[in-house]
Every structure is written in C-alpha cells, then in structure tokens.
PDB file of C-alpha atoms and ligand atoms in Angstrom:
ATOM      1  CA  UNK A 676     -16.093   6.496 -24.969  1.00 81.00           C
ATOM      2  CA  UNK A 677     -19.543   6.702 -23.435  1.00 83.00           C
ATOM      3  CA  UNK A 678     -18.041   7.133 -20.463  1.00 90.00           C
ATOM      4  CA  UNK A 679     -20.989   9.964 -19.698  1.00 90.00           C
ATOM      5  CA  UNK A 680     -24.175   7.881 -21.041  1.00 91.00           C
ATOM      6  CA  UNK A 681     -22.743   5.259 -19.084  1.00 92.00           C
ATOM      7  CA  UNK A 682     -22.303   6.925 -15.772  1.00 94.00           C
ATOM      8  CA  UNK A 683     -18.737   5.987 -15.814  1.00 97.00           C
ATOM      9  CA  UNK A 684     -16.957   8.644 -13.259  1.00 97.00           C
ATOM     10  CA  UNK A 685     -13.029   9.192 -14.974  1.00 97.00           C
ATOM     11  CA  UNK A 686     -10.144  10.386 -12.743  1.00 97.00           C
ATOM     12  CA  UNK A 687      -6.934  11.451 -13.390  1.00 97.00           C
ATOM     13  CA  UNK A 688      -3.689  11.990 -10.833  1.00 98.00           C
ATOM     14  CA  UNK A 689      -0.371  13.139 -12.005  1.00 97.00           C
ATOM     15  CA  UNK A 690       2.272  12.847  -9.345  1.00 97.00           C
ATOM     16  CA  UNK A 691       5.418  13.391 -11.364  1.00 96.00           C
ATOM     17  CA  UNK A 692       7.060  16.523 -11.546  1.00 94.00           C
ATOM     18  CA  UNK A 693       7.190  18.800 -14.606  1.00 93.00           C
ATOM     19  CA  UNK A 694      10.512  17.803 -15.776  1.00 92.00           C
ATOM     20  CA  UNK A 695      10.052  14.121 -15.991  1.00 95.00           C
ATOM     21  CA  UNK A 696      10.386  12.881 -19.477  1.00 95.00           C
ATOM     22  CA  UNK A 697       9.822   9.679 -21.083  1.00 95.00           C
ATOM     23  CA  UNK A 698      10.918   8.908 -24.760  1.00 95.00           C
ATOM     24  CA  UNK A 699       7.522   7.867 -26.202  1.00 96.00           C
ATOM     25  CA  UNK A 700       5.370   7.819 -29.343  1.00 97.00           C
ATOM     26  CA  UNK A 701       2.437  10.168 -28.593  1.00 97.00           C
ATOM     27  CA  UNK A 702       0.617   8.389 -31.093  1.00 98.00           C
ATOM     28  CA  UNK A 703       1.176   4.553 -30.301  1.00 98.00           C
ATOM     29  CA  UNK A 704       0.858   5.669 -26.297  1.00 97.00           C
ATOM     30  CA  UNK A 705      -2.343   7.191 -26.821  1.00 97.00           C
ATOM     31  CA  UNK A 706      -3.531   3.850 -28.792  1.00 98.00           C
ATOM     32  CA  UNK A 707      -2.119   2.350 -25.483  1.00 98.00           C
ATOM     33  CA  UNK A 708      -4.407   4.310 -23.838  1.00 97.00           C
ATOM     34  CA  UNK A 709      -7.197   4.340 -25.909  1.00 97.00           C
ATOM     35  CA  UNK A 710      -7.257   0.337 -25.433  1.00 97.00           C
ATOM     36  CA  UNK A 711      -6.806   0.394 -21.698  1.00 98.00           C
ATOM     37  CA  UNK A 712      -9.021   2.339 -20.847  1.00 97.00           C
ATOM     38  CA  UNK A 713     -11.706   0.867 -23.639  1.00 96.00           C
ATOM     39  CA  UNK A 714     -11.969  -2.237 -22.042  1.00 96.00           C
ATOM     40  CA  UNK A 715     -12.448  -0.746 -18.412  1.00 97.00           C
ATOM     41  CA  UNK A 716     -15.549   0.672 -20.231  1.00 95.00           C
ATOM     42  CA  UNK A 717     -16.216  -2.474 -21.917  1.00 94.00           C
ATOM     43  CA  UNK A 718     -15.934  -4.574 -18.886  1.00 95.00           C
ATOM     44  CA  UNK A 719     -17.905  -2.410 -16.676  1.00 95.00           C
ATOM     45  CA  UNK A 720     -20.634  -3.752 -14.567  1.00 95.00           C
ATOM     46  CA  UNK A 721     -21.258  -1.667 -12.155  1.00 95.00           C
ATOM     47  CA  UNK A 722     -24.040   1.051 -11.481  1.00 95.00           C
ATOM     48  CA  UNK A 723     -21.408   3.591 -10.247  1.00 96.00           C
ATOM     49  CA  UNK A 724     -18.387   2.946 -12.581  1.00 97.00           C
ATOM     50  CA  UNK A 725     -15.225   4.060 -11.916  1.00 98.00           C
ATOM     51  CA  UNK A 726     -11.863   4.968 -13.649  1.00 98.00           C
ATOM     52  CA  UNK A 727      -8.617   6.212 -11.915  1.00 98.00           C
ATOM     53  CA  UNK A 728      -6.158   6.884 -13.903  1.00 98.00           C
ATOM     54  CA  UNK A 729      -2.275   7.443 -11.969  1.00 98.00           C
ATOM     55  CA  UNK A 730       1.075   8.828 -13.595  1.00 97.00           C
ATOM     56  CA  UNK A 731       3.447   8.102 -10.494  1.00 98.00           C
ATOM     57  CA  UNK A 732       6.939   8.927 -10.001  1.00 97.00           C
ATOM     58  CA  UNK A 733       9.428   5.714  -9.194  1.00 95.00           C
ATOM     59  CA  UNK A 734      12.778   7.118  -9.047  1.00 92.00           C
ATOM     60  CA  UNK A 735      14.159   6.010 -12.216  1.00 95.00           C
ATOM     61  CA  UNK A 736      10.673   5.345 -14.068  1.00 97.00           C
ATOM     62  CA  UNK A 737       7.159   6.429 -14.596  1.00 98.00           C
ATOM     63  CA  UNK A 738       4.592   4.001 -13.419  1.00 98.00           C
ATOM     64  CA  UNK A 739       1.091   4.970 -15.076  1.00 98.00           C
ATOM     65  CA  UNK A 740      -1.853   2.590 -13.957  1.00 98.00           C
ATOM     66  CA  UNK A 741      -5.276   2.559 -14.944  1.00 98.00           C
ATOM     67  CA  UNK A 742      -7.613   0.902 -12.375  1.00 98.00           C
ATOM     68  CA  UNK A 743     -11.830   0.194 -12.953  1.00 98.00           C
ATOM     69  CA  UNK A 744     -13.883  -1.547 -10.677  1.00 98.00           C
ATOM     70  CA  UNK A 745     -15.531  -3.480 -12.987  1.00 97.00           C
ATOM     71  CA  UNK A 746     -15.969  -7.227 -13.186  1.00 96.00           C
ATOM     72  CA  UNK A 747     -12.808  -8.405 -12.850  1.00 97.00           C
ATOM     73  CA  UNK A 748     -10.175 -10.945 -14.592  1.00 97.00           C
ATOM     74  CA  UNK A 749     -10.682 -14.439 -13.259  1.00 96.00           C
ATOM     75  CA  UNK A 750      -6.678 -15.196 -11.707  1.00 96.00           C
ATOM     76  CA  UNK A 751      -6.868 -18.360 -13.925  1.00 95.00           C
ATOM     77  CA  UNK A 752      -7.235 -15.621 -16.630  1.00 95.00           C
ATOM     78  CA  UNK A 753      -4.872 -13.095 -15.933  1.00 95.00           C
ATOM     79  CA  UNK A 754      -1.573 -14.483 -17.255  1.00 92.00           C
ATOM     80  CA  UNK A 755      -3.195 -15.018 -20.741  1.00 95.00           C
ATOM     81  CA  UNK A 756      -4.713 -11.802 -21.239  1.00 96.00           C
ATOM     82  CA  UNK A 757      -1.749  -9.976 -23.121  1.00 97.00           C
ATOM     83  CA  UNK A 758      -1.865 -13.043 -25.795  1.00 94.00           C
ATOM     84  CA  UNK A 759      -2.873 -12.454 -29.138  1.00 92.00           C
ATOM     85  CA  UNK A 760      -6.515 -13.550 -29.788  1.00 86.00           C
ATOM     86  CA  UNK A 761      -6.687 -14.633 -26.191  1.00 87.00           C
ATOM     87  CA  UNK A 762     -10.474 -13.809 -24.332  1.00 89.00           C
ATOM     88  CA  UNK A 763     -12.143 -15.029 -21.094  1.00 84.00           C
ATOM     89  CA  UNK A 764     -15.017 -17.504 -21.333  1.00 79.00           C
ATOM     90  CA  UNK A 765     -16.998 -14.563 -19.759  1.00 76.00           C
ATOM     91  CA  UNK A 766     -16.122 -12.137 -22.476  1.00 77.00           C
ATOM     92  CA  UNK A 767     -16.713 -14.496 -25.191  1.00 75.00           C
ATOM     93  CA  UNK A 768     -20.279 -15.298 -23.875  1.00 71.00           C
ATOM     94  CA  UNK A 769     -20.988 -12.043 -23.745  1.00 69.00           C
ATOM     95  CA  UNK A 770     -22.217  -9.487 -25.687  1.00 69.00           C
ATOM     96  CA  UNK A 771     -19.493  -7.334 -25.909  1.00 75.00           C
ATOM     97  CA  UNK A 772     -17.758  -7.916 -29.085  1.00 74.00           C
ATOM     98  CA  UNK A 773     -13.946  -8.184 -29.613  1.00 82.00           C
ATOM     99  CA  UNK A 774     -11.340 -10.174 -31.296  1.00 87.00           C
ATOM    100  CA  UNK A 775      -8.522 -10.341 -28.105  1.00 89.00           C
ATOM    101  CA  UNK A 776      -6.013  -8.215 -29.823  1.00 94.00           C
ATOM    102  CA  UNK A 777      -6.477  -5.239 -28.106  1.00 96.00           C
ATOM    103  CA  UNK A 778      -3.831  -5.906 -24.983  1.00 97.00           C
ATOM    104  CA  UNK A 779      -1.487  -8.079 -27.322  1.00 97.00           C
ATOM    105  CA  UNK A 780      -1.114  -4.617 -29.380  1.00 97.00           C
ATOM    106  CA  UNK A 781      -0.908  -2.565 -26.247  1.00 98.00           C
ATOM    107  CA  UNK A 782       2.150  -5.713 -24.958  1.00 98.00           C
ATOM    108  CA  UNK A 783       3.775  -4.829 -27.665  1.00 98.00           C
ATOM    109  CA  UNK A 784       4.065  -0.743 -27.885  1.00 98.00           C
ATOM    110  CA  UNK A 785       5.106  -1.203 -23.856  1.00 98.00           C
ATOM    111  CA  UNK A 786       7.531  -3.208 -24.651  1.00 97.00           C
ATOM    112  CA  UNK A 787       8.739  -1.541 -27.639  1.00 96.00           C
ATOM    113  CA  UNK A 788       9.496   1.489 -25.395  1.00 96.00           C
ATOM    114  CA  UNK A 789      11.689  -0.621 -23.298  1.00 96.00           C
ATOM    115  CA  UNK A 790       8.641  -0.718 -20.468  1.00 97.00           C
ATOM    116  CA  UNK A 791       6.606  -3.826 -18.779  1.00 98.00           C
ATOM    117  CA  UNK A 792       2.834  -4.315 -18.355  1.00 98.00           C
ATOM    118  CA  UNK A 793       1.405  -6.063 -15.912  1.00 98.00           C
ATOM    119  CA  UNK A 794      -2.002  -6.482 -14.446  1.00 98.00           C
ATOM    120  CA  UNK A 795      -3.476  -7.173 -11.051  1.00 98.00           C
ATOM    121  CA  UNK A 796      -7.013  -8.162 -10.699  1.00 98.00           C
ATOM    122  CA  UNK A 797     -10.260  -9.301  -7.831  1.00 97.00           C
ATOM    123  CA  UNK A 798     -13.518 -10.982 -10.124  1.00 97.00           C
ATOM    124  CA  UNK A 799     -16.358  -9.341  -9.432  1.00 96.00           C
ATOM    125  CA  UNK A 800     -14.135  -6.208  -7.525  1.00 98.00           C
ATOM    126  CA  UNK A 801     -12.228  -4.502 -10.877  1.00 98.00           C
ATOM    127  CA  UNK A 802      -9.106  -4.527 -12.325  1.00 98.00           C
ATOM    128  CA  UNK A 803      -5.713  -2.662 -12.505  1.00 98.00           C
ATOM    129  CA  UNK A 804      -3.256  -2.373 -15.213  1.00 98.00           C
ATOM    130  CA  UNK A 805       0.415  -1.220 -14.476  1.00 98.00           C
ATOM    131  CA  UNK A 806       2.984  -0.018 -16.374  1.00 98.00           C
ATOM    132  CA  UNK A 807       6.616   1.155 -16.194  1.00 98.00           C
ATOM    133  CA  UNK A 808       8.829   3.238 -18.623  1.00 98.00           C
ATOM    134  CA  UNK A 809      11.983   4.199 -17.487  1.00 97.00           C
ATOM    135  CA  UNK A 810      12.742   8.226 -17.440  1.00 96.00           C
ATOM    136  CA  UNK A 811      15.158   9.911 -19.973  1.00 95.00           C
ATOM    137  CA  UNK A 812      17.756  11.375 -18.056  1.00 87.00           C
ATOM    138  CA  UNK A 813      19.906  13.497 -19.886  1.00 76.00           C
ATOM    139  CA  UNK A 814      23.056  13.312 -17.619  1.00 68.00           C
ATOM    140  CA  UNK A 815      23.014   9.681 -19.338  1.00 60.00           C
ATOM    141  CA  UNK A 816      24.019  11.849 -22.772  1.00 56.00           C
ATOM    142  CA  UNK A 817      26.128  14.466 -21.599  1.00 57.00           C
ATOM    143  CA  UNK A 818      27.653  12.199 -18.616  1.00 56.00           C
ATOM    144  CA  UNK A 819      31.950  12.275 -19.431  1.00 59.00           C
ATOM    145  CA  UNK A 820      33.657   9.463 -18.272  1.00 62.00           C
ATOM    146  CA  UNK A 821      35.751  11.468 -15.127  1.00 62.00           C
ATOM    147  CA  UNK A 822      38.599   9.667 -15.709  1.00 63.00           C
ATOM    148  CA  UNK A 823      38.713  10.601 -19.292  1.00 58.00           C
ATOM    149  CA  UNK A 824      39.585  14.649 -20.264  1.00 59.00           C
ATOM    150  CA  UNK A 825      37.279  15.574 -23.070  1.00 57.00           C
ATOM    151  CA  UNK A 826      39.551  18.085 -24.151  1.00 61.00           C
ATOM    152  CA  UNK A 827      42.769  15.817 -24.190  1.00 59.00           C
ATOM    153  CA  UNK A 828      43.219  11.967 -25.513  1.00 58.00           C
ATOM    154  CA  UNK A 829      44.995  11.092 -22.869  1.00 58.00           C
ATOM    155  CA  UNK A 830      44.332   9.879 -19.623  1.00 51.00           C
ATOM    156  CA  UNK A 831      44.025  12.135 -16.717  1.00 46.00           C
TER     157      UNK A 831
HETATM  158  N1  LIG B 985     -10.575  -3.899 -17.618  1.00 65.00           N
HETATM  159  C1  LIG B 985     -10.949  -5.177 -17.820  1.00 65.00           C
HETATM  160  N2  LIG B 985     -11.913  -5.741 -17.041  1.00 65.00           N
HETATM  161  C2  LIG B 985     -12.288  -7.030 -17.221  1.00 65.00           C
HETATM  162  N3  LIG B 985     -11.757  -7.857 -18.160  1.00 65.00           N
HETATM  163  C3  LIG B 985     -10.811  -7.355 -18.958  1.00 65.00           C
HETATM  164  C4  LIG B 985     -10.355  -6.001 -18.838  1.00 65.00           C
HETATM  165  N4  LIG B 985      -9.389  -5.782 -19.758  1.00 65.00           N
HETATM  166  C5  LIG B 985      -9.248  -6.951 -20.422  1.00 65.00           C
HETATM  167  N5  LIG B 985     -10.111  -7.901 -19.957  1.00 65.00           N
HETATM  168  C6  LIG B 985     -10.200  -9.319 -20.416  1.00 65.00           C
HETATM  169  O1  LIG B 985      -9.034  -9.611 -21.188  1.00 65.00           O
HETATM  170  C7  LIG B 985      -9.399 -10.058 -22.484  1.00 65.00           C
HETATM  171  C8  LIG B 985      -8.370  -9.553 -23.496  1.00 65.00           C
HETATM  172  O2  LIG B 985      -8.485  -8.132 -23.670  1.00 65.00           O
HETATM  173  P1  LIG B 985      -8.210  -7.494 -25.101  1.00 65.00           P
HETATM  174  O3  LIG B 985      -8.353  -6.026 -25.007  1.00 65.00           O
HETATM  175  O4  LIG B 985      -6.898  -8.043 -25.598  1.00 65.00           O
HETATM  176  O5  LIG B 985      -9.328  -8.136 -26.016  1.00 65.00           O
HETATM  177  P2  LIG B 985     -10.861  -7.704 -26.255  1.00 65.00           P
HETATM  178  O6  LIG B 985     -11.194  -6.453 -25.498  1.00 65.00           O
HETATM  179  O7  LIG B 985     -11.683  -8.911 -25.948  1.00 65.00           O
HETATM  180  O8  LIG B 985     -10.927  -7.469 -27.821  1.00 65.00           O
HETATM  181  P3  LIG B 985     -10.340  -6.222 -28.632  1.00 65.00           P
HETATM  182  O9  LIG B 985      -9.540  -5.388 -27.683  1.00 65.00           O
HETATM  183  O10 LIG B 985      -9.494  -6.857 -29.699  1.00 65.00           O
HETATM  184  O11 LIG B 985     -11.547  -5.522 -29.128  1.00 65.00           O
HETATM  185  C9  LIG B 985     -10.803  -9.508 -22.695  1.00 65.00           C
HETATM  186  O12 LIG B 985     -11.531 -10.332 -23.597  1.00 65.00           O
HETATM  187  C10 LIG B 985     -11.396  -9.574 -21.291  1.00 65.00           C
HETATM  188  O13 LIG B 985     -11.845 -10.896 -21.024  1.00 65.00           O
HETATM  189 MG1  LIG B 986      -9.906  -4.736 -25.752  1.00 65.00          MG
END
C-alpha cells in the first residue's frame, strides 16, 4: 500500500492468547482490513505517518483497532462515515479519489459476523477505528444442561 514510499511506519500488537478464536471469513476480514487500513494511508498527512494496529483481548470478545494519525474525521463527520456513498467535504475536495463505499462494505462484513464498528476521531490529530467480535467458545457447544442426564430422558 505504499506504505514504504510514503514513509508510513506500520505496527502491529497482538495481546490475545493463542487459543482465542473468532468465527470469521478470512477473506471478507482481510477486505475489512484491506479498507481500514487503505484509508489511514489515504488520509495521511503527516511527514512521519503512523499505523498501529491492536488485536486485544476483552473477556468475551476480540477488540481489533486500527489507529493513524492522520488528518482526522471532523466530529460533525463521524456518525456518517459508515453510510453508503457518504464522504467529507475535505475528501471530496481533494485529490484523493473514492466513491464512499469503502466503510459501508467494511459496516456490513462487521456486522455480518455478529460484531460492531465504531470510530473515534481528533481533526488534524488522526483517527481510530474499533471493532468487536465476540470469541467462539466451545463450552457454548458441548455445554449439557446439568439438570438434564445426557444418557437418560429423564430428569435427574
Ligand atoms: N483514516 C481516516 N482518516 C481520515 N478520514 C477518513 C479515514 N477513514 C475514512 N475517512 C473519511 O470517511 C469517508 C468515508 O470513507 P470510505 O472508506 O467509506 O470512503 P472513501 O475512502 O472516500 O472511498 P472508497 O473507500 O469507496 O474508495 C472518507 O471519504 C473520509 O472522508
Ligand atoms: Mg475508503
């Protein structure tokens, strides 16, 4: 993503352990991605850009945010910015090309995997996108009801 060329420094912390699963679509979360992390590029103004990426562990879901300090979502903005077609007056006076689909399609894979999006935002500071997906635990399959005896009809 030009991230080199561009001098756009990209870091990554995982803070959930090993075992943590989510039910996803590789495919669709790595469009989520893809998007996310596009228009921190995009949106970058700054000599020294900067990307953190975070995968953090809240107890019964994943919270991954991606956070730039680029220029920022006006907070007039900010609760339009998932909406199909929708961009800022500074993006569309830009140069930066775009048709303000890009977050609507990312709203909708999120959400599709039973997860929220939100973002939090300073103009002129950068921008942070958050989003939850709850964990699969598998006691939720194999959990028996312990009033019930699996190997008997009747109650215990
Ligand atoms: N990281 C960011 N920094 C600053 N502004 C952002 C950022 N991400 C999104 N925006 C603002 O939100 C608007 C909507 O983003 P979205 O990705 O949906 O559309 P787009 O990037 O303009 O076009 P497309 O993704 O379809 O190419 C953008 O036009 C931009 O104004
Ligand atoms: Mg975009």
């Amino acid at each position: 993503m030009d991230m080199d060329s561009r001098g756009i420094e990209l870091n990554y912390t995982n803070l959930v352990s090993p075992q943590t699963r989510i039910i996803a679509d590789p495919e669709q979360m790595k469009r989520v991605i893809n998007n996310i992390v596009g228009n921190s590029v995009k949106y970058m103004d700054k000599e020294k850009g900067r990307i953190d990426i975070r995968i953090l562990d809240e107890q019964d879901s994943v919270r991954i945010e991606v956070e730039d300090n680029g220029k920022g979502i006006a907070a007039r903005d900010l609760p339009n910015i998932f909406d199909r077609f929708y961009r800022t007056d500074s993006s569309r006076n830009s140069a930066q090309g775009g048709s303000g689909i890009g977050l609507s399609i990312v709203r909708k894979i999120i959400e599709d995997h039973g997860g929220y999006i939100w973002a939090t935002s300073r103009e002129g500071e950068g921008t942070c996108m958050h989003m939850v997906i709850r964990k699969y635990l598998e006691q939720e399959d194999d959990m028996v009801d312990p009033m019930i005896d699996p190997m008997d009809d009747e109650m215990i």
